[in-house]
XYZ file of C-alpha atoms in Angstrom:
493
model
C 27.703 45.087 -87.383
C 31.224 44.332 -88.197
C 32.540 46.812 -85.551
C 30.105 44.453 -83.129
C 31.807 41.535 -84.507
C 35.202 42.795 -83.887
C 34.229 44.326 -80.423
C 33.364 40.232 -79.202
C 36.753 39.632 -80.284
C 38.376 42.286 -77.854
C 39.313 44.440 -80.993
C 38.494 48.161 -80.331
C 38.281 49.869 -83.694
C 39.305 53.318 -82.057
C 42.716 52.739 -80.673
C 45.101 49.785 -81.569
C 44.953 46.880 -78.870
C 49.311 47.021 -77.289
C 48.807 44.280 -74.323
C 50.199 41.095 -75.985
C 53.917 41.543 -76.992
C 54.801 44.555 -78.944
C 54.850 47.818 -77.050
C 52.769 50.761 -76.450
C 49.216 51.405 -78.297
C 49.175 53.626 -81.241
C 46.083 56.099 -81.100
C 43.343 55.294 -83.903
C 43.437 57.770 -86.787
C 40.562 56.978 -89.676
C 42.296 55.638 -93.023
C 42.929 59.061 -95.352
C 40.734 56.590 -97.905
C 38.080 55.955 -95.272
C 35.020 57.834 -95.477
C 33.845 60.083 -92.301
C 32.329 58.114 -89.384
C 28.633 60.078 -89.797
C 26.588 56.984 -89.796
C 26.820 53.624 -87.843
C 26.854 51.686 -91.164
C 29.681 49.754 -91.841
C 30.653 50.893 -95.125
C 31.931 53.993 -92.421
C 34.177 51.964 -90.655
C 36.810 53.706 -89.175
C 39.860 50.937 -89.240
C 42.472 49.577 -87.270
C 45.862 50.881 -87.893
C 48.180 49.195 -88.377
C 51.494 49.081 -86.149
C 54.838 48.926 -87.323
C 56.701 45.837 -85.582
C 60.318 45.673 -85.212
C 60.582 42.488 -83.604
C 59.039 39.480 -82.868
C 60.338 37.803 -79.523
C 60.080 34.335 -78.565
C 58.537 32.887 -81.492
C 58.101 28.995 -81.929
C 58.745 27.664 -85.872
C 57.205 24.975 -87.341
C 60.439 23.176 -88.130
C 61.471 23.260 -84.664
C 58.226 23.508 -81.806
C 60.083 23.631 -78.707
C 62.926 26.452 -79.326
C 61.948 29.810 -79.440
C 63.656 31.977 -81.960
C 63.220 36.083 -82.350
C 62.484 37.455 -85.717
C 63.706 40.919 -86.571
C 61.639 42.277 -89.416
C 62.585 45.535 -91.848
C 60.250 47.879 -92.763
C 61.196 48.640 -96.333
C 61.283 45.928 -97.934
C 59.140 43.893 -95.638
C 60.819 40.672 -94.872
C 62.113 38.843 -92.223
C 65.769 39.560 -91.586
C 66.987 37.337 -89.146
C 65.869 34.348 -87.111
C 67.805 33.668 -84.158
C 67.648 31.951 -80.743
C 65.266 33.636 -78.199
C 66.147 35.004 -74.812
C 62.527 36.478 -73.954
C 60.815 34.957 -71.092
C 57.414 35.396 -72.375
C 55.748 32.153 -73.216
C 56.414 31.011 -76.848
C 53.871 31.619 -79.952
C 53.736 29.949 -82.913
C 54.072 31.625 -86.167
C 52.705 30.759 -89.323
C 52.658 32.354 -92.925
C 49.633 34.043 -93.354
C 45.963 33.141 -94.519
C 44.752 33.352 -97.922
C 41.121 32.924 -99.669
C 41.825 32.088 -103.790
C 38.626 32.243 -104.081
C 35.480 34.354 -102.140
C 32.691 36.636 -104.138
C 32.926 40.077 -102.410
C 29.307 40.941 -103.695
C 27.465 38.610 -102.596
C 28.478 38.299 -98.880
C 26.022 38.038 -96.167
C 23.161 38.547 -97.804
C 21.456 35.966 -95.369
C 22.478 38.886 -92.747
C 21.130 42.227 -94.466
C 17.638 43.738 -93.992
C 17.542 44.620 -97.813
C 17.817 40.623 -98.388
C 15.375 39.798 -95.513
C 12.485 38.622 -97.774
C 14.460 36.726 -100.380
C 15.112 33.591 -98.997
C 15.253 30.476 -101.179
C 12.340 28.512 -101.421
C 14.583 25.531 -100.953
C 18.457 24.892 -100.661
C 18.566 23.645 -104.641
C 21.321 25.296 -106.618
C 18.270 26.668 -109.189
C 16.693 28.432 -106.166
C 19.885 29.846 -105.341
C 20.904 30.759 -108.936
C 17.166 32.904 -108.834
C 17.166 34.092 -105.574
C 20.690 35.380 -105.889
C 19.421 36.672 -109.083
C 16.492 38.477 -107.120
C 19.025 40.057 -105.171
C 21.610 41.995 -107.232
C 18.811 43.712 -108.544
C 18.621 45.698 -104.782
C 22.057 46.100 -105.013
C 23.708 49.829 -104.110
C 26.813 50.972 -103.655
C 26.211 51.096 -99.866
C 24.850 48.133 -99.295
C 27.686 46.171 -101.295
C 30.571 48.516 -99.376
C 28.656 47.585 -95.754
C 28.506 43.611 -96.869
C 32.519 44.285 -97.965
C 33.353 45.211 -94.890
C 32.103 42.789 -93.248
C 33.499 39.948 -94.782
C 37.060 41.835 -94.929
C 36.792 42.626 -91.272
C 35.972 39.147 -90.466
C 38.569 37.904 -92.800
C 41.224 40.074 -91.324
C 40.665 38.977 -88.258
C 41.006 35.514 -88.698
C 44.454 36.213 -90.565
C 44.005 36.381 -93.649
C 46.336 38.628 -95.948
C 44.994 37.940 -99.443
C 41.912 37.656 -100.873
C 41.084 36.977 -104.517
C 37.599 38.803 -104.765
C 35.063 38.531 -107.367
C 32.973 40.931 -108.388
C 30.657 40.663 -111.105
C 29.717 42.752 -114.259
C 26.211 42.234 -116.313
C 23.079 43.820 -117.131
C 21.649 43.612 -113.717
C 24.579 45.310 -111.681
C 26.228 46.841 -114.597
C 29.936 48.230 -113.063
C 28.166 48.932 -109.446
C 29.884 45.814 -108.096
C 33.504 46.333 -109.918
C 33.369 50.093 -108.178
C 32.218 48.916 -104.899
C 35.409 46.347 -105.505
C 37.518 49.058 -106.036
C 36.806 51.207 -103.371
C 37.206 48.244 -100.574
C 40.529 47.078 -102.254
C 41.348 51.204 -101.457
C 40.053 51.145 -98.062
C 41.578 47.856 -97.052
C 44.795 48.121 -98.591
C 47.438 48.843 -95.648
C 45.557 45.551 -93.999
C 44.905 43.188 -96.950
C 45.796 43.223 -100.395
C 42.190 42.413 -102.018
C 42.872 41.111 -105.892
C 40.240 41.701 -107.623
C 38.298 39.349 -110.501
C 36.013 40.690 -112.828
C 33.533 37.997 -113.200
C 30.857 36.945 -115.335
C 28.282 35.001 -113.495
C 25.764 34.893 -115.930
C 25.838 33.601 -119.504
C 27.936 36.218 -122.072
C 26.854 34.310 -125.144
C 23.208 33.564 -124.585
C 20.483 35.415 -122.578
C 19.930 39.114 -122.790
C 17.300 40.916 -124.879
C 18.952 39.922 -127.861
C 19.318 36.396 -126.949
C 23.799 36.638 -127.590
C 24.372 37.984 -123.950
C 26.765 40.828 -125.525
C 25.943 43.432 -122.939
C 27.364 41.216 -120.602
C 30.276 40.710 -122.489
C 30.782 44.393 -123.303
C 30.665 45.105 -119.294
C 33.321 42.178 -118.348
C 35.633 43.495 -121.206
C 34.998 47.101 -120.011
C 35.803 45.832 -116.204
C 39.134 44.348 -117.411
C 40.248 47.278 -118.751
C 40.699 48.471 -115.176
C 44.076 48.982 -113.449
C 42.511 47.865 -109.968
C 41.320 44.194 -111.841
C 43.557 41.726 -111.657
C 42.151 38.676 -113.098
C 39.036 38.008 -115.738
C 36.788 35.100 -114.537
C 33.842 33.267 -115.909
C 30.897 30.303 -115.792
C 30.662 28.775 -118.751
C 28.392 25.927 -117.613
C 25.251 28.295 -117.164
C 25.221 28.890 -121.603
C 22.537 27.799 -122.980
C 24.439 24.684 -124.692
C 27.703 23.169 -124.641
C 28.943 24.921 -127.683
C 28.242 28.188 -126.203
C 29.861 27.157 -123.181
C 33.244 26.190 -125.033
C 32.612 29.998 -126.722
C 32.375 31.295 -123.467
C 36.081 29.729 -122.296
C 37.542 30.864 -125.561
C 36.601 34.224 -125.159
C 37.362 33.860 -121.411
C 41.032 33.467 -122.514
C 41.779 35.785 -124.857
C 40.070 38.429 -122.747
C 43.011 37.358 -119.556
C 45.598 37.599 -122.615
C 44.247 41.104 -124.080
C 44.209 42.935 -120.803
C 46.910 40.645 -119.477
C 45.013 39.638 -116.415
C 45.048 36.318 -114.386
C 42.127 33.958 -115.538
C 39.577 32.291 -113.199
C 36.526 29.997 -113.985
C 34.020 28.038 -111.800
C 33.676 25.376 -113.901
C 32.390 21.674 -114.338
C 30.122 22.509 -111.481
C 28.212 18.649 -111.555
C 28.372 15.095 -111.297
C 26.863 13.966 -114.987
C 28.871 11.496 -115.849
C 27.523 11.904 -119.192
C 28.472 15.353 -119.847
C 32.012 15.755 -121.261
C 34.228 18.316 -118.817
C 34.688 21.556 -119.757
C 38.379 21.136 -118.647
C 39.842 19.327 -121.697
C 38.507 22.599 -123.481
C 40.150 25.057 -121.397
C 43.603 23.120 -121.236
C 43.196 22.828 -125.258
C 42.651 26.509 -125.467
C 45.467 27.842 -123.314
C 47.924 25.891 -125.515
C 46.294 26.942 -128.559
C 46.365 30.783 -126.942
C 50.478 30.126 -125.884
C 49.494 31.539 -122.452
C 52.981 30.943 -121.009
C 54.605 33.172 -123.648
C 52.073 35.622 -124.256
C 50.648 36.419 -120.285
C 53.996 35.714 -118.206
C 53.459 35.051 -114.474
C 49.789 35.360 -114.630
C 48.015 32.146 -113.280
C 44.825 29.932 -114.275
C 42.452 28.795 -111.727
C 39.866 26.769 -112.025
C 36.911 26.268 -109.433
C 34.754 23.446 -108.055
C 35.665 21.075 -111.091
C 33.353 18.766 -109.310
C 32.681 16.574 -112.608
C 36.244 15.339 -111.995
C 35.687 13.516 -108.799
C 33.400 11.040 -111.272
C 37.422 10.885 -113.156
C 38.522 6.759 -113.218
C 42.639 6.617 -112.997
C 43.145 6.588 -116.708
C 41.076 10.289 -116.966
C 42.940 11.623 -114.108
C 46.605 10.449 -115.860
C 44.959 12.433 -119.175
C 44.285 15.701 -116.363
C 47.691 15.432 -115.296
C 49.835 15.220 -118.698
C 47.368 17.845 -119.854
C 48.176 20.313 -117.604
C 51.631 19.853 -117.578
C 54.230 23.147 -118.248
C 50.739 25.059 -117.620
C 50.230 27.233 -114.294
C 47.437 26.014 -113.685
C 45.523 25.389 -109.976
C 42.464 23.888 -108.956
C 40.592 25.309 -106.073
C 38.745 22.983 -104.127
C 35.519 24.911 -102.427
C 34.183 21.921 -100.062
C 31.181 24.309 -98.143
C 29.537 25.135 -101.534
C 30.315 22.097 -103.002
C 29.327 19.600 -100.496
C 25.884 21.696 -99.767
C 24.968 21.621 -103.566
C 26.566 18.527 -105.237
C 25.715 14.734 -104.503
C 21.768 15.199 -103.584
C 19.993 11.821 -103.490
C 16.349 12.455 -105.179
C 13.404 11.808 -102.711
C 13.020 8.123 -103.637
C 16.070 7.348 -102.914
C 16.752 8.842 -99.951
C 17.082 6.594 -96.639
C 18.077 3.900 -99.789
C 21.455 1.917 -98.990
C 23.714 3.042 -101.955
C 27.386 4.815 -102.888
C 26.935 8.752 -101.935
C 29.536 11.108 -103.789
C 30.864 13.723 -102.078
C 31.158 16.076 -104.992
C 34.196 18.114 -103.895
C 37.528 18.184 -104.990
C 40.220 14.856 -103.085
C 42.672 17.817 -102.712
C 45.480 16.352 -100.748
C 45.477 13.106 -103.407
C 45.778 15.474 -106.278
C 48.792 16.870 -104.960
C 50.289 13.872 -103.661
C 49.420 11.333 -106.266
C 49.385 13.077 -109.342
C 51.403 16.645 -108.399
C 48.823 19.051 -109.255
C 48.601 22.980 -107.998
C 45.523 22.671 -105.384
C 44.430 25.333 -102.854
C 41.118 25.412 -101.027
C 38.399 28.763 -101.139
C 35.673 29.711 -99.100
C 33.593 30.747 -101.702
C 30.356 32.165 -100.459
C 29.269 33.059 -96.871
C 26.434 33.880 -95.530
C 24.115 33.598 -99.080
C 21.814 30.600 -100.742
C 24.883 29.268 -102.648
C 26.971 28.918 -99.125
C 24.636 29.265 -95.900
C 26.941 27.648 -93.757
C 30.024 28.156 -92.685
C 32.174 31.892 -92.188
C 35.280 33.603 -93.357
C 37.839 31.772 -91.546
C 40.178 29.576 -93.728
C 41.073 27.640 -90.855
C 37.239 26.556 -90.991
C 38.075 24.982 -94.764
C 41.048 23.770 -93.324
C 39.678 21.443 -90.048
C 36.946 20.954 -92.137
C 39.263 18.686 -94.792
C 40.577 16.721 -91.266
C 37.409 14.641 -91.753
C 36.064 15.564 -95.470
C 38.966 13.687 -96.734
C 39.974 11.663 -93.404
C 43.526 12.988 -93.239
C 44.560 13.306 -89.550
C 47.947 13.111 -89.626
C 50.809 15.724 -89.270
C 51.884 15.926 -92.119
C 48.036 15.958 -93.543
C 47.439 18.710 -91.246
C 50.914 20.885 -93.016
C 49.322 20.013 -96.127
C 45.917 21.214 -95.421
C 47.187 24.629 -93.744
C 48.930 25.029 -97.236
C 45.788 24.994 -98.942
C 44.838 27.660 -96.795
C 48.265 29.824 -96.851
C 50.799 29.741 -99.358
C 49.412 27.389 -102.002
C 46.487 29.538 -101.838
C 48.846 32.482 -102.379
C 50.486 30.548 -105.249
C 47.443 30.296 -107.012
C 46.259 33.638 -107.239
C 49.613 34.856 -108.075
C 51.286 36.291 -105.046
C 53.825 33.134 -103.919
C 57.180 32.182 -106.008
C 56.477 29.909 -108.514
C 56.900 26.881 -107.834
C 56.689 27.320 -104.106
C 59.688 26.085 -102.063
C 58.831 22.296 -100.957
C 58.772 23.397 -97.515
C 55.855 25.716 -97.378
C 55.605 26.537 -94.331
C 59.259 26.756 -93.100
C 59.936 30.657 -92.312
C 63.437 31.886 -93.814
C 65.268 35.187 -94.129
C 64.007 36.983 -96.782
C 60.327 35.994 -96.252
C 57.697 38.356 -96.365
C 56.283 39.778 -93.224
C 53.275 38.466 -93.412
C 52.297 36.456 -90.785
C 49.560 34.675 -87.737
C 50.801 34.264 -84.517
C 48.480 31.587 -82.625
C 47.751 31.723 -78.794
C 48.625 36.105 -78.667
C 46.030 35.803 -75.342
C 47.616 32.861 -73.844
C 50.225 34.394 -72.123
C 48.609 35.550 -68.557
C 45.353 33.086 -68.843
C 46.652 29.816 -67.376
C 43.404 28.412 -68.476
C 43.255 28.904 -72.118
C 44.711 26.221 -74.573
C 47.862 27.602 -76.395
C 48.287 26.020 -80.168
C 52.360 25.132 -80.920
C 52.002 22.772 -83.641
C 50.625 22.841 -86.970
C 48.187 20.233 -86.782
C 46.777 21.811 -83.013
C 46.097 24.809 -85.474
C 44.528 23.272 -88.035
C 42.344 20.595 -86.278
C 41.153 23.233 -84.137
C 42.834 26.702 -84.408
C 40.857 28.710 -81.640
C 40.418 32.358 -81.802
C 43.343 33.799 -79.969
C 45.679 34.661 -83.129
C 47.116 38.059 -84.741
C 47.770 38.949 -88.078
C 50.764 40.846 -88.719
C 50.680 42.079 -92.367
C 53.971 43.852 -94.114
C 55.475 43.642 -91.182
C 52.778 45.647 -89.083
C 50.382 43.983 -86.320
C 46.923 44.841 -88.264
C 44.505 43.139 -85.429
C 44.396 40.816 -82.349
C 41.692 38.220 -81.761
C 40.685 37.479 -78.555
């Protein structure tokens, strides 16, 4: 299925596609980590390889649309080593850094989409039904059908440019480590054409639930998980506990798990609009000071997820958030397709009423311009009861926040492709911290990881090439190519 989905892109999985700009084609040769081609499932896919690039002619910068510029590109270390003028008379691309998702759950992909699943469909679209459906599910989980759902997402993810993906994968008495290994054999098989960081994560409760009622077997399997050299970050929920204390247990533990096995820390948390429940956030601000995170786990990062509780925040709560967080590298990941499918339900009296509707999602581009927060926007889920809308494609997130939070202009639209690219990056710990101001402004020294928009423009006079950043983001298309440590990994036609 995901070589299909690649195929209706003009991607041929057996030889490298050479037409566009770069030279001859490269003959496919299967990953020495891929397994043989026997079957036609996915978790077989032979990949793309990927093809060294030396340089990158006519190129059009965001900082300066009209002028093309070449880019010359090393192999070892990957970067960008010059920039200069253009003489090529092929039509001009733009280049962008690369896409990023801070936050999508590896396991649970496209379960919508897989005959296993096919009788498990929610009863209705409430975030219970999706909690026990979802439930239903990763008890039918194997290691083949969790590598076939990998690869699709990754493939489809690729595709659309992405270069880093923070992927959860979660540990507990259901799944046990089947997940975490399934994790760890995608992050092998994808790694010369994304770099897939993965978070152990605890979806259900790790201090109540279980046969014992104290949820330790689900503790002993995250803690196990972490342990791993292939996991890079500990995660948690601490709103499913069966009580609030429990739930500040759960981000306590959370912590010093990140700290013990020196791991990034991630948590989907405050995941409501009950104005009468006290945030979970004060707790996990409170904790990381108590825990001296900066000194003890240097250059490891704390995201937190959804957060939707804060959008119910009045000016003087979001001034606390802000001093709070202060000196602490902390980001909040906005995840509008989940959050706007689950949060702000009217009951069914009062639908059709005239009254205020919250959205329930995150005002990312405020936070970072009123108050100077760390912000980046995730996809989440695709393709399951959680998320069954929407796909892989950051860019999706991305024109999707054009209208969720009305912000049309240019410099919205830079902004927004941030959230998507190198804030995103920033968050999950693969950026310099802080990021330069201007994100998106290619230098010397850069990492060679890139998405060229408009790759089959050149020779179709009828096909809309994208130069500027806010073409891109309001609507990107699906003519781009991601070139990845300075090799071109696919083109999408």
């Amino acid at each position: 299925m995901a070589a299909e989905f690649l195929a209706t892109h003009g991607i041929d999985l057996q030889a490298e596609m050479s037409k566009v700009q770069f030279g001859t084609a490269i003959p496919h040769s299967p990953d020495h980590d891929s397994p043989s081609p026997t079957t036609d499932d996915s978790s077989t896919l032979p990949l793309p390889v990927p093809v060294p690039l030396t340089t990158l002619p006519s190129i059009l910068l965001p900082s300066s649309p009209t002028t093309p510029y070449t880019l010359t590109l090393s192999a070892s270390p990957s970067v960008i080593t010059s920039i200069h003028p253009s003489t090529s008379p092929l039509p001009p691309l733009l280049a962008l850094p690369s896409l990023c998702h801070p936050h999508i759950h590896l396991d649970k992909a496209h379960l919508n989409s897989h005959p296993t699943f096919a009788d498990l469909q929610p009863p209705s679209s409430s975030f219970a039904s999706a909690l026990t459906t979802t439930a239903r599910a990763k008890a039918l989980f194997t290691p083949a059908d969790l590598l076939t759902r990998g690869n699709w997402l990754l493939a489809e993810s690729v595709a659309a440019g992405v270069s880093h993906v923070r992927a959860f994968v979660e540990a507990d008495s259901t799944v046990g480590l089947t997940c975490v290994h399934a994790g760890v054999r995608l992050q092998r098989l994808w790694r010369a054409r994304c770099t897939v960081q993965l978070c152990v994560f605890a979806q259900d409760p790790v201090f109540s639930g279980g046969a014992a009622g104290d949820g330790l077997e689900n503790r002993a399997l995250v803690e196990e998980a972490a342990g791993l050299d292939a996991v890079a970050a500990v995660g948690s929920t601490p709103y499913v506990e069966a009580d609030a204390e429990r739930a500040r247990r759960n981000v306590r533990w959370a912590v010093r798990l990140a700290l013990r096995s020196r791991k990034h820390l991630d948590f989907h948390l405050d995941y409501n609009l009950d104005a009468g429940r006290e945030p979970l956030v004060w707790c996990v601000l409170q904790t990381l000071r108590q825990e001296d995170w900066v000194r003890r786990n240097p250059g490891r990062t704390v995201c937190l997820g959804h957060c939707t509780r804060l959008t119910l925040f009045g000016r003087e709560d979001w001034t606390r958030l802000r001093d709070a967080v202060a000196g602490l590298p902390v980001y909040f990941i906005g995840l509008p397709t989940s959050d706007l499918f689950m949060m702000g339900r009217p009951t069914e009296e009062e639908e059709g009423q005239r009254r205020d509707r919250v959205r329930g999602t995150l005002p990312v581009p405020w936070m970072v311009r009123a108050l100077g927060l760390h912000t980046a926007l995730g996809v989440n889920n695709v393709g399951n009861a959680f998320t069954p809308w929407g796909g892989a494609d950051p860019l999706g997130l991305a024109a999707l926040g054009v209208g969720l939070y009305q912000a049309g202009t240019a410099a919205d639209a830079e902004l927004l492709y941030e959230c998507v690219s190198t804030r995103a990056r920033e968050a999950i710990g693969f950026a310099p911290t802080p990021a330069p101001a201007q994100q998106l402004l290619l230098r010397e020294g850069d990492a060679a990881d890139l998405v060229l928009y408009g790759t089959e423009g050149r020779g179709a006079p009828l096909r809309r090439r994208r130069t500027t950043v806010r073409e891109v983001v309001c609507d990107a298309g699906p003519c781009r190519t991601l070139v990845k440590g300075g090799c071109r990994v696919v083109g999408l036609r």
